[in-house]
């Protein structure tokens, strides 16, 4: 059995997707994240928090996967938010202008609760 690099947990109607490993080309977490976002979107589970705490590195493919998750949820009337990006990842997200696009949280409960405040 293959080790999963992406796990999902439902909390109060919000799906928290935890990524383990680099979001870089050639790393399994990258494809698994895209697949998971696609599955969630097709099941209309479109309130998603992507937990990046265990992601040590990201490249342009990883940024693309995060954007894919964002647009997949947005196109179905939902939202995709980010949780616990490392300092380096925050810098990369800022560099490419995504800190203006994504809501970013350091606390999981706050990230989950933010969906309920918006509703």
GROMACS .gro file of N, CA and C in nm:
model
  357
    1UNK      N    1   0.083  -0.119   0.000
    1UNK     CA    2   0.000   0.000   0.000
    1UNK      C    3   0.088   0.125   0.000
    2UNK      N    4   0.045   0.223  -0.080
    2UNK     CA    5   0.122   0.346  -0.090
    2UNK      C    6   0.096   0.435   0.031
    3UNK      N    7   0.199   0.500   0.078
    3UNK     CA    8   0.185   0.595   0.187
    3UNK      C    9   0.120   0.722   0.132
    4UNK      N   10   0.019   0.771   0.202
    4UNK     CA   11  -0.047   0.892   0.156
    4UNK      C   12   0.025   1.014   0.211
    5UNK      N   13   0.038   1.114   0.125
    5UNK     CA   14   0.104   1.238   0.164
    5UNK      C   15   0.003   1.350   0.187
    6UNK      N   16  -0.124   1.317   0.163
    6UNK     CA   17  -0.231   1.415   0.181
    6UNK      C   18  -0.345   1.346   0.256
    7UNK      N   19  -0.385   1.403   0.369
    7UNK     CA   20  -0.496   1.346   0.445
    7UNK      C   21  -0.602   1.454   0.462
    8UNK      N   22  -0.727   1.410   0.479
    8UNK     CA   23  -0.836   1.506   0.495
    8UNK      C   24  -0.920   1.470   0.616
    9UNK      N   25  -0.967   1.573   0.684
    9UNK     CA   26  -1.047   1.554   0.803
    9UNK      C   27  -1.158   1.659   0.798
   10UNK      N   28  -1.280   1.617   0.830
   10UNK     CA   29  -1.391   1.711   0.828
   10UNK      C   30  -1.415   1.765   0.969
   11UNK      N   31  -1.420   1.898   0.980
   11UNK     CA   32  -1.445   1.965   1.108
   11UNK      C   33  -1.555   2.068   1.088
   12UNK      N   34  -1.670   2.047   1.149
   12UNK     CA   35  -1.780   2.144   1.142
   12UNK      C   36  -1.813   2.183   0.998
   13UNK      N   37  -1.816   2.086   0.909
   13UNK     CA   38  -1.853   2.115   0.771
   13UNK      C   39  -1.741   2.176   0.688
   14UNK      N   40  -1.620   2.180   0.743
   14UNK     CA   41  -1.504   2.231   0.670
   14UNK      C   42  -1.405   2.115   0.657
   15UNK      N   43  -1.350   2.097   0.538
   15UNK     CA   44  -1.251   1.991   0.518
   15UNK      C   45  -1.111   2.047   0.535
   16UNK      N   46  -1.037   1.990   0.631
   16UNK     CA   47  -0.898   2.031   0.652
   16UNK      C   48  -0.810   1.927   0.581
   17UNK      N   49  -0.737   1.973   0.481
   17UNK     CA   50  -0.649   1.887   0.402
   17UNK      C   51  -0.506   1.912   0.448
   18UNK      N   52  -0.446   1.808   0.505
   18UNK     CA   53  -0.308   1.822   0.557
   18UNK      C   54  -0.212   1.761   0.455
   19UNK      N   55  -0.112   1.839   0.418
   19UNK     CA   56  -0.013   1.796   0.319
   19UNK      C   57   0.117   1.765   0.391
   20UNK      N   58   0.176   1.648   0.358
   20UNK     CA   59   0.304   1.606   0.417
   20UNK      C   60   0.405   1.592   0.305
   21UNK      N   61   0.507   1.674   0.308
   21UNK     CA   62   0.612   1.664   0.207
   21UNK      C   63   0.613   1.783   0.115
   22UNK      N   64   0.717   1.793   0.033
   22UNK     CA   65   0.733   1.908  -0.055
   22UNK      C   66   0.626   1.913  -0.163
   23UNK      N   67   0.577   2.033  -0.190
   23UNK     CA   68   0.485   2.054  -0.303
   23UNK      C   69   0.573   2.095  -0.421
   24UNK      N   70   0.642   1.995  -0.475
   24UNK     CA   71   0.734   2.019  -0.586
   24UNK      C   72   0.717   1.911  -0.690
   25UNK      N   73   0.751   1.946  -0.813
   25UNK     CA   74   0.743   1.852  -0.924
   25UNK      C   75   0.820   1.725  -0.891
   26UNK      N   76   0.758   1.609  -0.914
   26UNK     CA   77   0.825   1.483  -0.889
   26UNK      C   78   0.803   1.429  -0.748
   27UNK      N   79   0.733   1.506  -0.663
   27UNK     CA   80   0.703   1.460  -0.528
   27UNK      C   81   0.555   1.420  -0.520
   28UNK      N   82   0.525   1.307  -0.454
   28UNK     CA   83   0.387   1.255  -0.454
   28UNK      C   84   0.284   1.350  -0.393
   29UNK      N   85   0.323   1.433  -0.297
   29UNK     CA   86   0.226   1.522  -0.234
   29UNK      C   87   0.161   1.615  -0.336
   30UNK      N   88   0.236   1.653  -0.438
   30UNK     CA   89   0.185   1.746  -0.540
   30UNK      C   90   0.063   1.687  -0.612
   31UNK      N   91   0.081   1.567  -0.669
   31UNK     CA   92  -0.029   1.504  -0.742
   31UNK      C   93  -0.144   1.467  -0.650
   32UNK      N   94  -0.110   1.423  -0.529
   32UNK     CA   95  -0.216   1.385  -0.434
   32UNK      C   96  -0.301   1.506  -0.395
   33UNK      N   97  -0.238   1.622  -0.380
   33UNK     CA   98  -0.315   1.742  -0.344
   33UNK      C   99  -0.411   1.779  -0.456
   34UNK      N  100  -0.364   1.777  -0.580
   34UNK     CA  101  -0.452   1.807  -0.694
   34UNK      C  102  -0.568   1.709  -0.699
   35UNK      N  103  -0.538   1.581  -0.683
   35UNK     CA  104  -0.641   1.477  -0.687
   35UNK      C  105  -0.742   1.498  -0.575
   36UNK      N  106  -0.695   1.525  -0.455
   36UNK     CA  107  -0.784   1.544  -0.340
   36UNK      C  108  -0.876   1.665  -0.364
   37UNK      N  109  -0.821   1.774  -0.415
   37UNK     CA  110  -0.903   1.893  -0.443
   37UNK      C  111  -1.009   1.862  -0.548
   38UNK      N  112  -0.970   1.786  -0.647
   38UNK     CA  113  -1.064   1.746  -0.752
   38UNK      C  114  -1.177   1.660  -0.694
   39UNK      N  115  -1.141   1.564  -0.609
   39UNK     CA  116  -1.241   1.477  -0.545
   39UNK      C  117  -1.336   1.559  -0.457
   40UNK      N  118  -1.279   1.649  -0.376
   40UNK     CA  119  -1.362   1.731  -0.287
   40UNK      C  120  -1.458   1.816  -0.368
   41UNK      N  121  -1.408   1.875  -0.474
   41UNK     CA  122  -1.493   1.958  -0.560
   41UNK      C  123  -1.606   1.878  -0.621
   42UNK      N  124  -1.576   1.758  -0.667
   42UNK     CA  125  -1.680   1.676  -0.730
   42UNK      C  126  -1.784   1.629  -0.629
   43UNK      N  127  -1.747   1.623  -0.501
   43UNK     CA  128  -1.844   1.587  -0.396
   43UNK      C  129  -1.908   1.712  -0.335
   44UNK      N  130  -1.874   1.827  -0.392
   44UNK     CA  131  -1.926   1.955  -0.344
   44UNK      C  132  -1.886   1.986  -0.200
   45UNK      N  133  -1.772   1.934  -0.159
   45UNK     CA  134  -1.715   1.970  -0.029
   45UNK      C  135  -1.617   2.083  -0.058
   46UNK      N  136  -1.672   2.206  -0.060
   46UNK     CA  137  -1.597   2.318  -0.115
   46UNK      C  138  -1.554   2.421  -0.012
   47UNK      N  139  -1.564   2.385   0.115
   47UNK     CA  140  -1.509   2.471   0.221
   47UNK      C  141  -1.385   2.399   0.271
   48UNK      N  142  -1.269   2.446   0.223
   48UNK     CA  143  -1.145   2.371   0.240
   48UNK      C  144  -1.035   2.458   0.301
   49UNK      N  145  -0.964   2.399   0.397
   49UNK     CA  146  -0.843   2.459   0.453
   49UNK      C  147  -0.728   2.365   0.419
   50UNK      N  148  -0.625   2.417   0.354
   50UNK     CA  149  -0.508   2.336   0.322
   50UNK      C  150  -0.400   2.365   0.426
   51UNK      N  151  -0.368   2.263   0.507
   51UNK     CA  152  -0.269   2.276   0.614
   51UNK      C  153  -0.130   2.248   0.556
   52UNK      N  154  -0.045   2.350   0.559
   52UNK     CA  155   0.088   2.342   0.497
   52UNK      C  156   0.200   2.327   0.599
   53UNK      N  157   0.164   2.298   0.724
   53UNK     CA  158   0.265   2.291   0.830
   53UNK      C  159   0.377   2.192   0.800
   54UNK      N  160   0.344   2.079   0.738
   54UNK     CA  161   0.443   1.974   0.710
   54UNK      C  162   0.497   1.980   0.567
   55UNK      N  163   0.490   2.099   0.507
   55UNK     CA  164   0.542   2.118   0.371
   55UNK      C  165   0.672   2.200   0.380
   56UNK      N  166   0.787   2.133   0.359
   56UNK     CA  167   0.914   2.202   0.375
   56UNK      C  168   0.951   2.293   0.257
   57UNK      N  169   0.896   2.264   0.139
   57UNK     CA  170   0.937   2.340   0.021
   57UNK      C  171   0.826   2.340  -0.083
   58UNK      N  172   0.830   2.442  -0.169
   58UNK     CA  173   0.730   2.455  -0.274
   58UNK      C  174   0.798   2.510  -0.399
   59UNK      N  175   0.753   2.467  -0.516
   59UNK     CA  176   0.802   2.527  -0.641
   59UNK      C  177   0.681   2.575  -0.721
   60UNK      N  178   0.703   2.614  -0.844
   60UNK     CA  179   0.592   2.668  -0.924
   60UNK      C  180   0.481   2.565  -0.944
   61UNK      N  181   0.515   2.437  -0.949
   61UNK     CA  182   0.413   2.333  -0.961
   61UNK      C  183   0.325   2.329  -0.837
   62UNK      N  184   0.389   2.346  -0.720
   62UNK     CA  185   0.316   2.349  -0.594
   62UNK      C  186   0.223   2.469  -0.586
   63UNK      N  187   0.272   2.584  -0.631
   63UNK     CA  188   0.188   2.705  -0.637
   63UNK      C  189   0.069   2.677  -0.728
   64UNK      N  190   0.095   2.611  -0.839
   64UNK     CA  191  -0.012   2.576  -0.933
   64UNK      C  192  -0.115   2.485  -0.869
   65UNK      N  193  -0.070   2.390  -0.789
   65UNK     CA  194  -0.162   2.298  -0.721
   65UNK      C  195  -0.249   2.373  -0.620
   66UNK      N  196  -0.190   2.468  -0.548
   66UNK     CA  197  -0.268   2.548  -0.453
   66UNK      C  198  -0.370   2.633  -0.527
   67UNK      N  199  -0.330   2.691  -0.638
   67UNK     CA  200  -0.424   2.771  -0.718
   67UNK      C  201  -0.534   2.684  -0.776
   68UNK      N  202  -0.499   2.562  -0.816
   68UNK     CA  203  -0.599   2.468  -0.866
   68UNK      C  204  -0.705   2.442  -0.758
   69UNK      N  205  -0.660   2.419  -0.635
   69UNK     CA  206  -0.753   2.399  -0.524
   69UNK      C  207  -0.840   2.522  -0.503
   70UNK      N  208  -0.778   2.638  -0.510
   70UNK     CA  209  -0.851   2.764  -0.491
   70UNK      C  210  -0.960   2.781  -0.596
   71UNK      N  211  -0.924   2.763  -0.725
   71UNK     CA  212  -1.022   2.785  -0.832
   71UNK      C  213  -1.128   2.676  -0.834
   72UNK      N  214  -1.088   2.553  -0.800
   72UNK     CA  215  -1.186   2.443  -0.795
   72UNK      C  216  -1.295   2.474  -0.694
   73UNK      N  217  -1.257   2.520  -0.576
   73UNK     CA  218  -1.356   2.550  -0.471
   73UNK      C  219  -1.436   2.676  -0.507
   74UNK      N  220  -1.367   2.779  -0.554
   74UNK     CA  221  -1.432   2.906  -0.589
   74UNK      C  222  -1.536   2.885  -0.700
   75UNK      N  223  -1.502   2.804  -0.801
   75UNK     CA  224  -1.594   2.780  -0.913
   75UNK      C  225  -1.720   2.708  -0.870
   76UNK      N  226  -1.716   2.643  -0.754
   76UNK     CA  227  -1.834   2.571  -0.703
   76UNK      C  228  -1.897   2.645  -0.586
   77UNK      N  229  -1.863   2.772  -0.571
   77UNK     CA  230  -1.924   2.853  -0.467
   77UNK      C  231  -1.862   2.838  -0.330
   78UNK      N  232  -1.746   2.775  -0.323
   78UNK     CA  233  -1.680   2.756  -0.195
   78UNK      C  234  -1.557   2.842  -0.182
   79UNK      N  235  -1.470   2.801  -0.093
   79UNK     CA  236  -1.347   2.877  -0.071
   79UNK      C  237  -1.237   2.783  -0.022
   80UNK      N  238  -1.114   2.820  -0.054
   80UNK     CA  239  -0.997   2.744  -0.013
   80UNK      C  240  -0.905   2.840   0.061
   81UNK      N  241  -0.868   2.804   0.185
   81UNK     CA  242  -0.782   2.888   0.267
   81UNK      C  243  -0.657   2.810   0.305
   82UNK      N  244  -0.554   2.882   0.342
   82UNK     CA  245  -0.426   2.818   0.377
   82UNK      C  246  -0.399   2.828   0.526
   83UNK      N  247  -0.336   2.724   0.578
   83UNK     CA  248  -0.305   2.716   0.720
   83UNK      C  249  -0.157   2.684   0.739
   84UNK      N  250  -0.093   2.753   0.830
   84UNK     CA  251   0.044   2.724   0.874
   84UNK      C  252   0.151   2.715   0.764
   85UNK      N  253   0.153   2.808   0.667
   85UNK     CA  254   0.266   2.801   0.573
   85UNK      C  255   0.394   2.841   0.647
   86UNK      N  256   0.505   2.779   0.609
   86UNK     CA  257   0.634   2.814   0.671
   86UNK      C  258   0.671   2.957   0.632
   87UNK      N  259   0.771   3.011   0.699
   87UNK     CA  260   0.816   3.147   0.668
   87UNK      C  261   0.859   3.155   0.521
   88UNK      N  262   0.933   3.054   0.476
   88UNK     CA  263   0.979   3.051   0.338
   88UNK      C  264   0.860   3.046   0.241
   89UNK      N  265   0.761   2.961   0.273
   89UNK     CA  266   0.646   2.950   0.184
   89UNK      C  267   0.566   3.080   0.181
   90UNK      N  268   0.553   3.145   0.296
   90UNK     CA  269   0.484   3.276   0.300
   90UNK      C  270   0.554   3.375   0.208
   91UNK      N  271   0.688   3.373   0.210
   91UNK     CA  272   0.766   3.464   0.125
   91UNK      C  273   0.741   3.434  -0.022
   92UNK      N  274   0.736   3.305  -0.057
   92UNK     CA  275   0.709   3.266  -0.196
   92UNK      C  276   0.568   3.309  -0.235
   93UNK      N  277   0.470   3.284  -0.148
   93UNK     CA  278   0.331   3.323  -0.177
   93UNK      C  279   0.320   3.474  -0.194
   94UNK      N  280   0.394   3.548  -0.111
   94UNK     CA  281   0.391   3.693  -0.122
   94UNK      C  282   0.455   3.738  -0.254
   95UNK      N  283   0.566   3.676  -0.288
   95UNK     CA  284   0.639   3.709  -0.409
   95UNK      C  285   0.551   3.694  -0.534
   96UNK      N  286   0.472   3.588  -0.538
   96UNK     CA  287   0.387   3.565  -0.656
   96UNK      C  288   0.248   3.628  -0.641
   97UNK      N  289   0.227   3.704  -0.534
   97UNK     CA  290   0.103   3.778  -0.518
   97UNK      C  291  -0.014   3.699  -0.461
   98UNK      N  292   0.013   3.580  -0.409
   98UNK     CA  293  -0.098   3.496  -0.363
   98UNK      C  294  -0.145   3.526  -0.221
   99UNK      N  295  -0.067   3.603  -0.145
   99UNK     CA  296  -0.115   3.639  -0.012
   99UNK      C  297  -0.235   3.734  -0.022
  100UNK      N  298  -0.250   3.796  -0.140
  100UNK     CA  299  -0.368   3.880  -0.164
  100UNK      C  300  -0.488   3.795  -0.205
  101UNK      N  301  -0.462   3.675  -0.255
  101UNK     CA  302  -0.567   3.587  -0.306
  101UNK      C  303  -0.621   3.496  -0.196
  102UNK      N  304  -0.530   3.432  -0.125
  102UNK     CA  305  -0.568   3.335  -0.021
  102UNK      C  306  -0.585   3.402   0.115
  103UNK      N  307  -0.679   3.354   0.193
  103UNK     CA  308  -0.681   3.386   0.336
  103UNK      C  309  -0.583   3.289   0.402
  104UNK      N  310  -0.493   3.341   0.483
  104UNK     CA  311  -0.390   3.258   0.546
  104UNK      C  312  -0.403   3.267   0.697
  105UNK      N  313  -0.403   3.152   0.761
  105UNK     CA  314  -0.420   3.143   0.906
  105UNK      C  315  -0.304   3.066   0.968
  106UNK      N  316  -0.277   3.095   1.095
  106UNK     CA  317  -0.176   3.020   1.171
  106UNK      C  318  -0.244   2.925   1.270
  107UNK      N  319  -0.375   2.942   1.288
  107UNK     CA  320  -0.448   2.864   1.387
  107UNK      C  321  -0.563   2.789   1.318
  108UNK      N  322  -0.564   2.656   1.334
  108UNK     CA  323  -0.664   2.574   1.264
  108UNK      C  324  -0.806   2.610   1.305
  109UNK      N  325  -0.830   2.628   1.434
  109UNK     CA  326  -0.966   2.660   1.478
  109UNK      C  327  -1.015   2.791   1.419
  110UNK      N  328  -0.926   2.891   1.410
  110UNK     CA  329  -0.963   3.019   1.350
  110UNK      C  330  -0.994   3.002   1.201
  111UNK      N  331  -0.914   2.921   1.134
  111UNK     CA  332  -0.935   2.898   0.990
  111UNK      C  333  -1.071   2.834   0.967
  112UNK      N  334  -1.103   2.731   1.048
  112UNK     CA  335  -1.232   2.662   1.035
  112UNK      C  336  -1.346   2.757   1.070
  113UNK      N  337  -1.329   2.832   1.178
  113UNK     CA  338  -1.434   2.925   1.222
  113UNK      C  339  -1.459   3.035   1.120
  114UNK      N  340  -1.357   3.072   1.044
  114UNK     CA  341  -1.373   3.181   0.948
  114UNK      C  342  -1.481   3.151   0.844
  115UNK      N  343  -1.504   3.024   0.815
  115UNK     CA  344  -1.610   2.988   0.719
  115UNK      C  345  -1.748   3.017   0.780
  116UNK      N  346  -1.760   2.999   0.908
  116UNK     CA  347  -1.889   3.017   0.974
  116UNK      C  348  -1.920   3.165   0.993
  117UNK      N  349  -1.815   3.247   1.011
  117UNK     CA  350  -1.836   3.391   1.024
  117UNK      C  351  -1.879   3.450   0.892
  118UNK      N  352  -1.825   3.394   0.784
  118UNK     CA  353  -1.856   3.445   0.650
  118UNK      C  354  -1.997   3.408   0.607
  119UNK      N  355  -2.046   3.297   0.661
  119UNK     CA  356  -2.176   3.245   0.616
  119UNK      C  357  -2.292   3.332   0.661
   0.00000   0.00000   0.00000
